[in-house]
PDB file of C-alpha atoms in Angstrom:
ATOM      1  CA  UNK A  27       1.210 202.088   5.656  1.00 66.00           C
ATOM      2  CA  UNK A  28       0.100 198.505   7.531  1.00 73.00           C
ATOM      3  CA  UNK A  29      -2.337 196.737   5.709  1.00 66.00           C
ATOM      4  CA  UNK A  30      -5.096 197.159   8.791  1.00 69.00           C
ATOM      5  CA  UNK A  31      -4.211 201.398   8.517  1.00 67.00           C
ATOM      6  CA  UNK A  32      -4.827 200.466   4.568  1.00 64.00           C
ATOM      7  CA  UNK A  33      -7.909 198.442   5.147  1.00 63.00           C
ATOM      8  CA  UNK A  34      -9.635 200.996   7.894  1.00 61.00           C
ATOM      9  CA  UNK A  35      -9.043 203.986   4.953  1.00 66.00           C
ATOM     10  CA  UNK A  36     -10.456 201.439   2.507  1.00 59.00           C
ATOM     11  CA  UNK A  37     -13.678 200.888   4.721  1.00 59.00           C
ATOM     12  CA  UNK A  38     -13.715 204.325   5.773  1.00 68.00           C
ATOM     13  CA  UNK A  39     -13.736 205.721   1.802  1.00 62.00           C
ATOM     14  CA  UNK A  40     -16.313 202.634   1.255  1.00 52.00           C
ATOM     15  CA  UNK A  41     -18.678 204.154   4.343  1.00 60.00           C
ATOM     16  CA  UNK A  42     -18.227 207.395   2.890  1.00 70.00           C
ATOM     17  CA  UNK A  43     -19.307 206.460  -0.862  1.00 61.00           C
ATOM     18  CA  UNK A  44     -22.057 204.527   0.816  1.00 67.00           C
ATOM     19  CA  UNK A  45     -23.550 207.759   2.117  1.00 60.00           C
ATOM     20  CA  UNK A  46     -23.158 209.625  -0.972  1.00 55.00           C
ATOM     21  CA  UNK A  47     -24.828 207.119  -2.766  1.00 58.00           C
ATOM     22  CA  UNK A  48     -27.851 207.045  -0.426  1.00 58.00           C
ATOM     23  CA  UNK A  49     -28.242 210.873  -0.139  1.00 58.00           C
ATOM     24  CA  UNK A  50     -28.425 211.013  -3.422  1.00 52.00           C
ATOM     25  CA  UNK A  51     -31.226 207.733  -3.614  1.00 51.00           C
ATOM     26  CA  UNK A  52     -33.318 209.540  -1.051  1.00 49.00           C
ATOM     27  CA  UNK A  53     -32.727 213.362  -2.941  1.00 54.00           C
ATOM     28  CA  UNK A  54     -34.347 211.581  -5.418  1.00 62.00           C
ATOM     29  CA  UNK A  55     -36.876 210.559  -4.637  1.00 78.00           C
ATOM     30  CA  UNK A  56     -38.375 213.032  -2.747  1.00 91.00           C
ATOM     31  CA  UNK A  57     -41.487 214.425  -4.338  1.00 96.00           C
ATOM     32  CA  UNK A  58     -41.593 218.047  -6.072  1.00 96.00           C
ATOM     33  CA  UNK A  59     -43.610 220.830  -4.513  1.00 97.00           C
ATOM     34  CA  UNK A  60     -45.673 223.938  -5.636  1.00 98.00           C
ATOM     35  CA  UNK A  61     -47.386 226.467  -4.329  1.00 98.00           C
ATOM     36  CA  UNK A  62     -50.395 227.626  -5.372  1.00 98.00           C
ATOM     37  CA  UNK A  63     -52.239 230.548  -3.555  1.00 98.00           C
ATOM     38  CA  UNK A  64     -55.892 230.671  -3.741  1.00 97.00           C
ATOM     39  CA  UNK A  65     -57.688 234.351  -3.379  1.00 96.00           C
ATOM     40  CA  UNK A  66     -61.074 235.447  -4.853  1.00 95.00           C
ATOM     41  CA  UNK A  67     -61.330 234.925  -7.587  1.00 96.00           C
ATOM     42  CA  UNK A  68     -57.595 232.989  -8.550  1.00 97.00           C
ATOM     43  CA  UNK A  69     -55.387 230.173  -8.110  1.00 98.00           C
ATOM     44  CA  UNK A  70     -51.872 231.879  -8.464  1.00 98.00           C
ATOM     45  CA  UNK A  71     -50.408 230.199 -10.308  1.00 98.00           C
ATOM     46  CA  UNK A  72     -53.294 229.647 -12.406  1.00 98.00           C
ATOM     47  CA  UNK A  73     -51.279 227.696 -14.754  1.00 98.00           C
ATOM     48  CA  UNK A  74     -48.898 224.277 -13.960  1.00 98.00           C
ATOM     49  CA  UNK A  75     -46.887 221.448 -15.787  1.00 98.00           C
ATOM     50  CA  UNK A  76     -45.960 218.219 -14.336  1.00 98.00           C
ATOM     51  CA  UNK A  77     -44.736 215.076 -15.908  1.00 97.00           C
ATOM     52  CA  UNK A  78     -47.008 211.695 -15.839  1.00 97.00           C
ATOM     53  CA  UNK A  79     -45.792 209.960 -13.284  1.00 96.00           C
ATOM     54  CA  UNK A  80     -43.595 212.176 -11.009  1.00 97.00           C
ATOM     55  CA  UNK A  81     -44.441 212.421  -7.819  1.00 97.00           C
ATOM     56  CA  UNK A  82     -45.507 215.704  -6.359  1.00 98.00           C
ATOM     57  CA  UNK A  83     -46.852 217.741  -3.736  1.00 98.00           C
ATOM     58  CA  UNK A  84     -49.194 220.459  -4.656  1.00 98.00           C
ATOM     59  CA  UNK A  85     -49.652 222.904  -1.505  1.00 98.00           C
ATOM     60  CA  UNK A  86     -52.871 224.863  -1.948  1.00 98.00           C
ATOM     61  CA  UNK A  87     -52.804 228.136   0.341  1.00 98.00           C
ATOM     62  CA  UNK A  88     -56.399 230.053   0.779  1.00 97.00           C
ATOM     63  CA  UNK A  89     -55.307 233.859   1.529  1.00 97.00           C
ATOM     64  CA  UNK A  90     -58.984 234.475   2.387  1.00 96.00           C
ATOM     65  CA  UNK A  91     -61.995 232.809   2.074  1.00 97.00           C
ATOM     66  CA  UNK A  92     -62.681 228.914   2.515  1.00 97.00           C
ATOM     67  CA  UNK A  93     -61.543 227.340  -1.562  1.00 97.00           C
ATOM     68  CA  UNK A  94     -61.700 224.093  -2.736  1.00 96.00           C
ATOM     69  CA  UNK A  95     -60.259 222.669  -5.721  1.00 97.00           C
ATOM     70  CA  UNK A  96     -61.890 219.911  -8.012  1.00 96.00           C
ATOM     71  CA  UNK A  97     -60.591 218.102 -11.120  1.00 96.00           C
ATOM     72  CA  UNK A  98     -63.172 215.271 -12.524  1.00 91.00           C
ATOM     73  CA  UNK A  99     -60.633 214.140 -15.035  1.00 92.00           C
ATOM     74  CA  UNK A 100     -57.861 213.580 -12.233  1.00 94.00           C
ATOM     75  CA  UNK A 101     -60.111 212.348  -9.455  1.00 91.00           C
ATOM     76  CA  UNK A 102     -58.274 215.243  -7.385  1.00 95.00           C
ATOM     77  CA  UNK A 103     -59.975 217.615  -4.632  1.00 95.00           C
ATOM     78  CA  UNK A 104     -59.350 219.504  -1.503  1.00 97.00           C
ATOM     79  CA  UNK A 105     -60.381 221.662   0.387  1.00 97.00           C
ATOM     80  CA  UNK A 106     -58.844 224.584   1.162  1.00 97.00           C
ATOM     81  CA  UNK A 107     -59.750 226.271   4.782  1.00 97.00           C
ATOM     82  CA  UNK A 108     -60.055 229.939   5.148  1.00 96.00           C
ATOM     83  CA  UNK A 109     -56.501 231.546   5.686  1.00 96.00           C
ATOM     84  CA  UNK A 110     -54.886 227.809   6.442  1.00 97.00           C
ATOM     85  CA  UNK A 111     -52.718 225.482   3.483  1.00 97.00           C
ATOM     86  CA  UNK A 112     -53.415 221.711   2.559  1.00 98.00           C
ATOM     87  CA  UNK A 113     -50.925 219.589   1.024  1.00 98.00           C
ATOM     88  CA  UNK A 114     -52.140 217.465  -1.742  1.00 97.00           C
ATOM     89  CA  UNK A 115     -49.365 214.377  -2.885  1.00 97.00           C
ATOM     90  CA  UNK A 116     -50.261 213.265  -6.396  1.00 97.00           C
ATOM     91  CA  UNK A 117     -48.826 211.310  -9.198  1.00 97.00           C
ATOM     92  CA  UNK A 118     -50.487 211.924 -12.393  1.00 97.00           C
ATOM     93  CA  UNK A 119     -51.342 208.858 -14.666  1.00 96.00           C
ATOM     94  CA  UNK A 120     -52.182 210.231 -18.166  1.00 96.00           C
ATOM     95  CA  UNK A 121     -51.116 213.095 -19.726  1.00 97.00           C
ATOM     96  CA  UNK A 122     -53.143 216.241 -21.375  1.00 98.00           C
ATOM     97  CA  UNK A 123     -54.114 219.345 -20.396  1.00 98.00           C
ATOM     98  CA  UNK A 124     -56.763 219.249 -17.239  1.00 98.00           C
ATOM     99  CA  UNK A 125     -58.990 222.059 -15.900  1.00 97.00           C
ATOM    100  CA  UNK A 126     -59.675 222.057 -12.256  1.00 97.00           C
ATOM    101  CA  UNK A 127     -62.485 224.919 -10.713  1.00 97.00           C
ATOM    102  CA  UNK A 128     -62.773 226.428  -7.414  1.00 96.00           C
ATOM    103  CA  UNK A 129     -65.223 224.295  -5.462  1.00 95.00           C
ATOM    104  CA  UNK A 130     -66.168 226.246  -2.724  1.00 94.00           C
ATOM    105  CA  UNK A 131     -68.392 228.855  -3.393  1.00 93.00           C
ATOM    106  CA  UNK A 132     -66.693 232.205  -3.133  1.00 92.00           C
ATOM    107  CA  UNK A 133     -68.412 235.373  -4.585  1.00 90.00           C
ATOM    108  CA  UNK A 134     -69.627 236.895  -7.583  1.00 92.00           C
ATOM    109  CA  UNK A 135     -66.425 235.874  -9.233  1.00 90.00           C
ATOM    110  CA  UNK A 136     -66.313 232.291  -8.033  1.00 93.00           C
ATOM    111  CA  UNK A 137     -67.709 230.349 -11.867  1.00 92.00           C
ATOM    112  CA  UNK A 138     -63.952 231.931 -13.414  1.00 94.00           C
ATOM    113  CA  UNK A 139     -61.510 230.710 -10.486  1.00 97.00           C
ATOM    114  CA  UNK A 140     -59.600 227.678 -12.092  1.00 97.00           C
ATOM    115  CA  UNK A 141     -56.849 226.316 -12.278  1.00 98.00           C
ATOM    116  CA  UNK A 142     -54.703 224.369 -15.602  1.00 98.00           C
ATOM    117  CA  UNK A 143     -52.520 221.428 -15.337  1.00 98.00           C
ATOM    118  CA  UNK A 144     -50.274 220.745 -17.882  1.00 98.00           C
ATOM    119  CA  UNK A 145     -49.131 216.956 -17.771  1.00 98.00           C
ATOM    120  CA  UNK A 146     -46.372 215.999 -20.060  1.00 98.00           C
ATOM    121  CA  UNK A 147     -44.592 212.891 -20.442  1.00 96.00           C
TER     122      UNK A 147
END
């Protein structure tokens, strides 16, 4: 082997660990997701855990009516349109157990649709 056939496989492996190294960076990083369907009178789900300060995207899907989600102790809320989805990116800061309610009006059954967060560290 000549030393430029040596030193292209050395740059060549190098390139390669480069890429490994970043596609595992970026695979970090990216933010968790979960679903959570909303359908009188229930966030399915109705029950999550996350860890305080991870990243993550919570994707809210109506399956009927207009919903809306609302957490005072999180400052979180969306809106949820009729038979559409919303994503919702949030890091949360301290941990404890949070109770979010529907806050869209939604029929008879509409004061029991919540939804728990679990945060742990």
């Amino acid at each position: 082997m000549t030393l430029r056939s040596f030193s292209l496989a050395l740059a060549s492996c190098l390139l390669f660990a480069i890429t490994l190294l970043n596609f595992a960076v970026s695979a970090q990083t990216e933010p968790s997701r979960v679903e959570i369907s909303a359908k009188r009178f229930a966030f399915t789900p109705s029950d999550i855990t996350l860890h305080r300060g991870e990243p993550v995207v919570l994707v809210f899907k109506s399956e009927d009516v207009t919903h809306g989600i609302h957490f005072d102790d999180l400052n979180l809320e969306a809106t949820i349109d009729k038979k559409t989805s919303v994503e919702v990116p949030f890091t949360p800061q301290k941990t404890g157990v949070f109770v979010g309610h529907c806050a869209n009006f939604c029929g008879a059954g509409h004061g029991a649709m919540m939804l728990t967060i679990h945060v742990v560290e």
